[in-house]
């Protein structure tokens, strides 16, 4: 049987259902000003012209939208090790790559924003450059911006500084355009060799508010030699390149497809 109450208003009826743990729904007869509360296991309430029925608000949960973000990583060994930024993966319940499945974090360097993730597979490892990068050199940024909506994105520019904000030696600055999702991707020289790990772009709105001007192509990457040392500390010997001739940009982009991956972070905690 239903529990019958006689509150004076519809809102009282709804409130009473809301405060009683066993109540699942209510029906308020407008003409008779009578409230019926439905408990678990009761027969369904009958809808008719004189009644307003409703269910307990607490019983109606909005559908949960899957939480995810994405970034970029690149293969540094032939046994499934992918290098990326720590900030791309540190809050992930699951880190996934299409075609390689789910991976697990093998090592991190929080101070330098680097992470090594292990996947099942045998990707082609990237080649690191031997020697330091110089201001004015041509570079190429590779990655999957906007959750891969644009596919593998390949842009060019130059090295504009070998230090980051406030002369931080961790970073170099470059002008090749990048977007959200490029983080963790490889920064390549004109031979297709890694000279940095793409990290961030100067935020337009923050700089506009601070300086009154919009920044133009000010982006940052972690120096390649820092990434090399991180790999060696964790038992990975990076593939180092001997001196070679410059490649056509189209060839660099073609090769990048084989070692650059979109990382999807599922269920951020």
PDB file of N, CA, C and O in Angstrom, residues 1-5 10-28 35-43 45 52-60:
ATOM      1  N   UNK A   1       0.840  -1.199   0.000  1.00  0.00           N
ATOM      2  CA  UNK A   1       0.000   0.000   0.000  1.00  0.00           C
ATOM      3  C   UNK A   1       0.875   1.250   0.000  1.00  0.00           C
ATOM      4  O   UNK A   1       1.989   1.236   0.495  1.00  0.00           O
ATOM      5  N   UNK A   2       0.303   2.311  -0.518  1.00  0.00           N
ATOM      6  CA  UNK A   2       0.991   3.590  -0.500  1.00  0.00           C
ATOM      7  C   UNK A   2       0.805   4.263   0.848  1.00  0.00           C
ATOM      8  O   UNK A   2      -0.176   4.051   1.553  1.00  0.00           O
ATOM      9  N   UNK A   3       1.767   5.074   1.226  1.00  0.00           N
ATOM     10  CA  UNK A   3       1.623   5.897   2.419  1.00  0.00           C
ATOM     11  C   UNK A   3       0.857   7.156   2.031  1.00  0.00           C
ATOM     12  O   UNK A   3       1.276   7.900   1.142  1.00  0.00           O
ATOM     13  N   UNK A   4      -0.270   7.396   2.677  1.00  0.00           N
ATOM     14  CA  UNK A   4      -1.116   8.541   2.338  1.00  0.00           C
ATOM     15  C   UNK A   4      -0.875   9.664   3.334  1.00  0.00           C
ATOM     16  O   UNK A   4      -0.884   9.467   4.536  1.00  0.00           O
ATOM     17  N   UNK A   5      -0.630  10.844   2.813  1.00  0.00           N
ATOM     18  CA  UNK A   5      -0.409  12.029   3.639  1.00  0.00           C
ATOM     19  C   UNK A   5      -1.364  13.122   3.203  1.00  0.00           C
ATOM     20  O   UNK A   5      -1.907  13.101   2.109  1.00  0.00           O
ATOM     21  N   UNK A  10       1.486  21.025  -2.998  1.00  0.00           N
ATOM     22  CA  UNK A  10       2.279  20.126  -3.811  1.00  0.00           C
ATOM     23  C   UNK A  10       3.745  20.134  -3.374  1.00  0.00           C
ATOM     24  O   UNK A  10       4.387  19.091  -3.311  1.00  0.00           O
ATOM     25  N   UNK A  11       4.271  21.318  -3.071  1.00  0.00           N
ATOM     26  CA  UNK A  11       5.676  21.399  -2.681  1.00  0.00           C
ATOM     27  C   UNK A  11       5.950  20.641  -1.393  1.00  0.00           C
ATOM     28  O   UNK A  11       7.014  20.042  -1.227  1.00  0.00           O
ATOM     29  N   UNK A  12       4.976  20.638  -0.462  1.00  0.00           N
ATOM     30  CA  UNK A  12       5.136  19.851   0.760  1.00  0.00           C
ATOM     31  C   UNK A  12       5.216  18.363   0.450  1.00  0.00           C
ATOM     32  O   UNK A  12       5.996  17.625   1.050  1.00  0.00           O
ATOM     33  N   UNK A  13       4.398  17.940  -0.522  1.00  0.00           N
ATOM     34  CA  UNK A  13       4.395  16.536  -0.917  1.00  0.00           C
ATOM     35  C   UNK A  13       5.742  16.143  -1.498  1.00  0.00           C
ATOM     36  O   UNK A  13       6.338  15.122  -1.139  1.00  0.00           O
ATOM     37  N   UNK A  14       6.242  16.966  -2.391  1.00  0.00           N
ATOM     38  CA  UNK A  14       7.529  16.693  -3.020  1.00  0.00           C
ATOM     39  C   UNK A  14       8.660  16.721  -1.996  1.00  0.00           C
ATOM     40  O   UNK A  14       9.557  15.873  -2.012  1.00  0.00           O
ATOM     41  N   UNK A  15       8.610  17.678  -1.068  1.00  0.00           N
ATOM     42  CA  UNK A  15       9.644  17.787  -0.042  1.00  0.00           C
ATOM     43  C   UNK A  15       9.644  16.580   0.879  1.00  0.00           C
ATOM     44  O   UNK A  15      10.701  16.084   1.282  1.00  0.00           O
ATOM     45  N   UNK A  16       8.440  16.112   1.229  1.00  0.00           N
ATOM     46  CA  UNK A  16       8.336  14.954   2.113  1.00  0.00           C
ATOM     47  C   UNK A  16       8.969  13.728   1.479  1.00  0.00           C
ATOM     48  O   UNK A  16       9.695  12.960   2.130  1.00  0.00           O
ATOM     49  N   UNK A  17       8.725  13.543   0.175  1.00  0.00           N
ATOM     50  CA  UNK A  17       9.335  12.422  -0.532  1.00  0.00           C
ATOM     51  C   UNK A  17      10.861  12.556  -0.538  1.00  0.00           C
ATOM     52  O   UNK A  17      11.586  11.576  -0.374  1.00  0.00           O
ATOM     53  N   UNK A  18      11.324  13.791  -0.696  1.00  0.00           N
ATOM     54  CA  UNK A  18      12.750  14.022  -0.740  1.00  0.00           C
ATOM     55  C   UNK A  18      13.460  13.727   0.560  1.00  0.00           C
ATOM     56  O   UNK A  18      14.640  13.356   0.569  1.00  0.00           O
ATOM     57  N   UNK A  19      12.777  13.866   1.681  1.00  0.00           N
ATOM     58  CA  UNK A  19      13.416  13.669   2.985  1.00  0.00           C
ATOM     59  C   UNK A  19      13.277  12.245   3.512  1.00  0.00           C
ATOM     60  O   UNK A  19      13.966  11.875   4.463  1.00  0.00           O
ATOM     61  N   UNK A  20      12.409  11.450   2.928  1.00  0.00           N
ATOM     62  CA  UNK A  20      12.212  10.073   3.392  1.00  0.00           C
ATOM     63  C   UNK A  20      13.071   9.123   2.547  1.00  0.00           C
ATOM     64  O   UNK A  20      12.878   9.022   1.332  1.00  0.00           O
ATOM     65  N   UNK A  21      14.002   8.390   3.173  1.00  0.00           N
ATOM     66  CA  UNK A  21      14.903   7.510   2.421  1.00  0.00           C
ATOM     67  C   UNK A  21      14.189   6.459   1.581  1.00  0.00           C
ATOM     68  O   UNK A  21      14.655   6.093   0.510  1.00  0.00           O
ATOM     69  N   UNK A  22      13.035   5.964   2.056  1.00  0.00           N
ATOM     70  CA  UNK A  22      12.355   4.882   1.353  1.00  0.00           C
ATOM     71  C   UNK A  22      11.468   5.361   0.215  1.00  0.00           C
ATOM     72  O   UNK A  22      10.990   4.565  -0.582  1.00  0.00           O
ATOM     73  N   UNK A  23      11.219   6.671   0.140  1.00  0.00           N
ATOM     74  CA  UNK A  23      10.326   7.182  -0.901  1.00  0.00           C
ATOM     75  C   UNK A  23      11.022   7.167  -2.255  1.00  0.00           C
ATOM     76  O   UNK A  23      12.174   7.570  -2.385  1.00  0.00           O
ATOM     77  N   UNK A  24      10.289   6.680  -3.265  1.00  0.00           N
ATOM     78  CA  UNK A  24      10.822   6.638  -4.620  1.00  0.00           C
ATOM     79  C   UNK A  24      10.053   7.554  -5.569  1.00  0.00           C
ATOM     80  O   UNK A  24      10.588   7.961  -6.592  1.00  0.00           O
ATOM     81  N   UNK A  25       8.807   7.854  -5.249  1.00  0.00           N
ATOM     82  CA  UNK A  25       7.998   8.727  -6.102  1.00  0.00           C
ATOM     83  C   UNK A  25       6.816   9.255  -5.301  1.00  0.00           C
ATOM     84  O   UNK A  25       6.521   8.778  -4.190  1.00  0.00           O
ATOM     85  N   UNK A  26       6.155  10.255  -5.857  1.00  0.00           N
ATOM     86  CA  UNK A  26       4.989  10.823  -5.170  1.00  0.00           C
ATOM     87  C   UNK A  26       3.904  11.150  -6.192  1.00  0.00           C
ATOM     88  O   UNK A  26       4.165  11.299  -7.388  1.00  0.00           O
ATOM     89  N   UNK A  27       2.673  11.237  -5.685  1.00  0.00           N
ATOM     90  CA  UNK A  27       1.545  11.670  -6.502  1.00  0.00           C
ATOM     91  C   UNK A  27       0.689  12.611  -5.670  1.00  0.00           C
ATOM     92  O   UNK A  27       0.338  12.294  -4.521  1.00  0.00           O
ATOM     93  N   UNK A  28       0.360  13.765  -6.208  1.00  0.00           N
ATOM     94  CA  UNK A  28      -0.424  14.767  -5.476  1.00  0.00           C
ATOM     95  C   UNK A  28      -1.729  15.006  -6.222  1.00  0.00           C
ATOM     96  O   UNK A  28      -1.732  15.413  -7.384  1.00  0.00           O
ATOM     97  N   UNK A  35      -1.649  13.640  -0.795  1.00  0.00           N
ATOM     98  CA  UNK A  35      -0.354  13.201  -1.299  1.00  0.00           C
ATOM     99  C   UNK A  35      -0.164  11.717  -1.020  1.00  0.00           C
ATOM    100  O   UNK A  35      -0.452  11.241   0.076  1.00  0.00           O
ATOM    101  N   UNK A  36       0.322  10.991  -2.045  1.00  0.00           N
ATOM    102  CA  UNK A  36       0.668   9.589  -1.884  1.00  0.00           C
ATOM    103  C   UNK A  36       2.167   9.443  -2.130  1.00  0.00           C
ATOM    104  O   UNK A  36       2.692   9.936  -3.144  1.00  0.00           O
ATOM    105  N   UNK A  37       2.847   8.752  -1.226  1.00  0.00           N
ATOM    106  CA  UNK A  37       4.265   8.480  -1.385  1.00  0.00           C
ATOM    107  C   UNK A  37       4.460   7.024  -1.786  1.00  0.00           C
ATOM    108  O   UNK A  37       3.909   6.125  -1.144  1.00  0.00           O
ATOM    109  N   UNK A  38       5.229   6.784  -2.834  1.00  0.00           N
ATOM    110  CA  UNK A  38       5.484   5.431  -3.317  1.00  0.00           C
ATOM    111  C   UNK A  38       6.826   4.954  -2.765  1.00  0.00           C
ATOM    112  O   UNK A  38       7.843   5.629  -2.886  1.00  0.00           O
ATOM    113  N   UNK A  39       6.837   3.777  -2.139  1.00  0.00           N
ATOM    114  CA  UNK A  39       8.054   3.183  -1.611  1.00  0.00           C
ATOM    115  C   UNK A  39       8.574   2.117  -2.574  1.00  0.00           C
ATOM    116  O   UNK A  39       7.872   1.698  -3.490  1.00  0.00           O
ATOM    117  N   UNK A  40       9.786   1.674  -2.361  1.00  0.00           N
ATOM    118  CA  UNK A  40      10.375   0.639  -3.207  1.00  0.00           C
ATOM    119  C   UNK A  40       9.523  -0.616  -3.163  1.00  0.00           C
ATOM    120  O   UNK A  40       9.101  -1.057  -2.092  1.00  0.00           O
ATOM    121  N   UNK A  41       9.225  -1.206  -4.301  1.00  0.00           N
ATOM    122  CA  UNK A  41       8.455  -2.434  -4.370  1.00  0.00           C
ATOM    123  C   UNK A  41       6.970  -2.212  -4.525  1.00  0.00           C
ATOM    124  O   UNK A  41       6.232  -3.157  -4.777  1.00  0.00           O
ATOM    125  N   UNK A  42       6.476  -0.997  -4.369  1.00  0.00           N
ATOM    126  CA  UNK A  42       5.050  -0.715  -4.546  1.00  0.00           C
ATOM    127  C   UNK A  42       4.669  -0.774  -6.016  1.00  0.00           C
ATOM    128  O   UNK A  42       5.503  -0.686  -6.908  1.00  0.00           O
ATOM    129  N   UNK A  43       3.377  -0.912  -6.268  1.00  0.00           N
ATOM    130  CA  UNK A  43       2.865  -0.838  -7.630  1.00  0.00           C
ATOM    131  C   UNK A  43       3.082   0.576  -8.177  1.00  0.00           C
ATOM    132  O   UNK A  43       3.130   1.541  -7.415  1.00  0.00           O
ATOM    133  N   UNK A  45       2.549   4.241  -9.578  1.00  0.00           N
ATOM    134  CA  UNK A  45       1.503   5.245  -9.365  1.00  0.00           C
ATOM    135  C   UNK A  45       0.671   5.412 -10.627  1.00  0.00           C
ATOM    136  O   UNK A  45       1.188   5.342 -11.744  1.00  0.00           O
ATOM    137  N   UNK A  52      -0.741  15.118 -10.000  1.00  0.00           N
ATOM    138  CA  UNK A  52       0.608  15.462 -10.453  1.00  0.00           C
ATOM    139  C   UNK A  52       1.552  14.447  -9.847  1.00  0.00           C
ATOM    140  O   UNK A  52       1.591  14.281  -8.620  1.00  0.00           O
ATOM    141  N   UNK A  53       2.261  13.739 -10.704  1.00  0.00           N
ATOM    142  CA  UNK A  53       3.168  12.710 -10.206  1.00  0.00           C
ATOM    143  C   UNK A  53       4.613  13.112 -10.485  1.00  0.00           C
ATOM    144  O   UNK A  53       4.902  13.889 -11.393  1.00  0.00           O
ATOM    145  N   UNK A  54       5.491  12.576  -9.705  1.00  0.00           N
ATOM    146  CA  UNK A  54       6.911  12.859  -9.898  1.00  0.00           C
ATOM    147  C   UNK A  54       7.755  11.815  -9.206  1.00  0.00           C
ATOM    148  O   UNK A  54       7.255  11.033  -8.392  1.00  0.00           O
ATOM    149  N   UNK A  55       9.040  11.765  -9.534  1.00  0.00           N
ATOM    150  CA  UNK A  55       9.952  10.842  -8.877  1.00  0.00           C
ATOM    151  C   UNK A  55      10.939  11.630  -8.041  1.00  0.00           C
ATOM    152  O   UNK A  55      11.176  12.814  -8.261  1.00  0.00           O
ATOM    153  N   UNK A  56      11.492  10.950  -7.058  1.00  0.00           N
ATOM    154  CA  UNK A  56      12.420  11.591  -6.147  1.00  0.00           C
ATOM    155  C   UNK A  56      13.630  12.119  -6.912  1.00  0.00           C
ATOM    156  O   UNK A  56      14.246  11.394  -7.703  1.00  0.00           O
ATOM    157  N   UNK A  57      13.964  13.367  -6.694  1.00  0.00           N
ATOM    158  CA  UNK A  57      15.053  13.998  -7.429  1.00  0.00           C
ATOM    159  C   UNK A  57      16.365  13.251  -7.248  1.00  0.00           C
ATOM    160  O   UNK A  57      17.144  13.092  -8.167  1.00  0.00           O
ATOM    161  N   UNK A  58      16.585  12.747  -6.034  1.00  0.00           N
ATOM    162  CA  UNK A  58      17.835  12.043  -5.752  1.00  0.00           C
ATOM    163  C   UNK A  58      17.983  10.764  -6.565  1.00  0.00           C
ATOM    164  O   UNK A  58      19.075  10.251  -6.747  1.00  0.00           O
ATOM    165  N   UNK A  59      16.830  10.243  -7.051  1.00  0.00           N
ATOM    166  CA  UNK A  59      16.879   9.016  -7.830  1.00  0.00           C
ATOM    167  C   UNK A  59      17.261   9.273  -9.283  1.00  0.00           C
ATOM    168  O   UNK A  59      17.508   8.357 -10.039  1.00  0.00           O
ATOM    169  N   UNK A  60      17.252  10.526  -9.707  1.00  0.00           N
ATOM    170  CA  UNK A  60      17.543  10.859 -11.094  1.00  0.00           C
ATOM    171  C   UNK A  60      18.950  11.431 -11.175  1.00  0.00           C
ATOM    172  O   UNK A  60      19.196  12.559 -10.776  1.00  0.00           O
TER     173      UNK A  60
END
